[in-house]
Amino acid sequence: MSTPLEAQSALPASEWRDKKRHLWLLGLIPPTAVFLASGFVAAMNAIGHGLQYVSPAWWWIGPFLLFILLPALDVFFGPDGDNPPEELMEQLENDKYYRYCTYVFIPFQMASLVYACYLWTADDLSWLGIDGGLSIISKVGLALSIAVMGGIGINTAHELGHKKDDLERWLSKVTLAQTFYGHFYIEHNRGHHVRVATPEDPASSRFGETFWRFLPRSVWGSLRSSIELERKRLDRAGKSFWHPSNDVLNAWAMSIVLWGALTAIFGWEILPYMVIQAIYGFSLLETVNFLEHYGLLRQTTASGRYERCSPQHSWNSDHICTNIFLYHLQRHSDHHANPTRRYQTLRSFDGAPNLPSGYASMITLAYFPPIWRKVMDHRVLDHYDGDITKVNIQPNRREKILARYGASTGA
């Protein structure tokens, strides 16, 4: 294992400038993508000459951005590698421009969701050059595009929810309302960050575990954990679990109000597509969870407690394009070491374990377990200098994996 880790700027503070300062506004592409898609559909239908037959593909703009465009851009532009100097950290932290870049995501997210509900139910879209309403295939594509926006919205909520400002915490819950995943606000901050890279954490994937096994374990485990964490907090405060201050229940209430209002306005026809976008949206979060700590394990100290979480316990990826879209989430090692640090000041560490590509590319690999294991298992072992006993192993495969690598099962 490589230690110690360092994060240094290549330039002195007097010369350093945030080259990504204005690029952070590109993070508004996901919550405005369906509006862009509408413009492309209308233009292609107006031009004709056969383009009208392929124009419905634009309703799948979300999956196109996530699975094709972003991975290609990550390959083309490569890693970032630019860290802010330590002397400028406080100045960057206090620059409100960066937090406004996250705030503005939310009204566009809500506008896109309302617009999608209109498109799912409209029976006259002649203004887009469409006879009648959208086809079922187009509606599903639109639902998946909204899901991609919702999944990235959970990441925006993640950035806001870690902060101490009450407004930002409230906005975090608002952002989670679309995907009905408000309990993430509690479980991530008070559960995952405490238990990360241990067998007890439902959101830390294990060596030999497939994404498809991890997904239900993380979803249900995180749900149970969030409820238990709030129950204990309210018990200590002498309050009932059903008290309005329950952050799980009031976050879910926001979803109920949002979904209820949209259903009242647009009708029951939106619900199948709302369910599709919610499930796929939060599954994208869980795919990212799967990537971030695969096989990594905090070792047990002489006192029997887990060692403190360090940059060695998270997989990094410093590819610049996905970094911009995910507010430096890929600099995950620094995030776990400094959870309240704002995204613009997160650093890339030398020696931290690194994924071979950006999250956008790795999400696709996670869906195919044999490919995932071929790419990642040897990287886990290399990180621990070949010592399989230091790895967080899937329990039902533990004996088989230990035997494969010539380690004792301890039996």
mmCIF file of C-alpha atoms in Angstrom, residues 66-67 144 147-148 150-152 154 179 181 211-212 214-216 218-219 275-291 363 366-367:
data_model
loop_
_atom_site.group_PDB
_atom_site.id
_atom_site.type_symbol
_atom_site.label_atom_id
_atom_site.label_comp_id
_atom_site.label_asym_id
_atom_site.label_seq_id
_atom_site.Cartn_x
_atom_site.Cartn_y
_atom_site.Cartn_z
ATOM 1 C CA LEU A 66 -24.051 9.249 -19.608
ATOM 2 C CA PHE A 67 -23.006 6.166 -21.528
ATOM 3 C CA LEU A 144 -34.616 7.409 -18.474
ATOM 4 C CA ALA A 147 -33.693 9.453 -14.344
ATOM 5 C CA VAL A 148 -30.158 10.427 -15.359
ATOM 6 C CA GLY A 150 -32.336 12.641 -11.000
ATOM 7 C CA GLY A 151 -29.264 10.484 -10.421
ATOM 8 C CA ILE A 152 -26.974 13.464 -10.968
ATOM 9 C CA ILE A 154 -28.686 13.006 -5.942
ATOM 10 C CA THR A 179 -36.265 10.088 -6.814
ATOM 11 C CA TYR A 181 -34.607 8.874 -1.908
ATOM 12 C CA PHE A 211 -23.284 -5.008 -8.733
ATOM 13 C CA TRP A 212 -26.548 -6.945 -9.042
ATOM 14 C CA PHE A 214 -24.816 -5.194 -4.159
ATOM 15 C CA LEU A 215 -27.811 -3.165 -5.432
ATOM 16 C CA PRO A 216 -30.545 -4.684 -3.221
ATOM 17 C CA SER A 218 -27.297 -1.315 -0.447
ATOM 18 C CA VAL A 219 -30.835 -0.089 -1.138
ATOM 19 C CA VAL A 275 -41.570 5.138 -11.007
ATOM 20 C CA ILE A 276 -39.165 4.295 -13.857
ATOM 21 C CA GLN A 277 -37.226 7.533 -13.423
ATOM 22 C CA ALA A 278 -37.066 7.173 -9.635
ATOM 23 C CA ILE A 279 -35.833 3.568 -9.649
ATOM 24 C CA TYR A 280 -33.242 4.096 -12.342
ATOM 25 C CA GLY A 281 -32.240 7.446 -10.847
ATOM 26 C CA PHE A 282 -31.397 6.018 -7.436
ATOM 27 C CA SER A 283 -29.840 2.933 -9.032
ATOM 28 C CA LEU A 284 -27.302 5.276 -10.647
ATOM 29 C CA LEU A 285 -26.380 6.521 -7.192
ATOM 30 C CA GLU A 286 -25.957 2.938 -6.033
ATOM 31 C CA THR A 287 -23.797 2.133 -9.060
ATOM 32 C CA VAL A 288 -21.505 4.989 -8.053
ATOM 33 C CA ASN A 289 -21.499 3.661 -4.477
ATOM 34 C CA PHE A 290 -20.415 0.308 -5.913
ATOM 35 C CA LEU A 291 -17.475 1.938 -7.719
ATOM 36 C CA ILE A 363 -20.826 2.523 -14.480
ATOM 37 C CA ALA A 366 -20.272 -2.489 -13.297
ATOM 38 C CA TYR A 367 -23.303 -3.853 -15.144
#
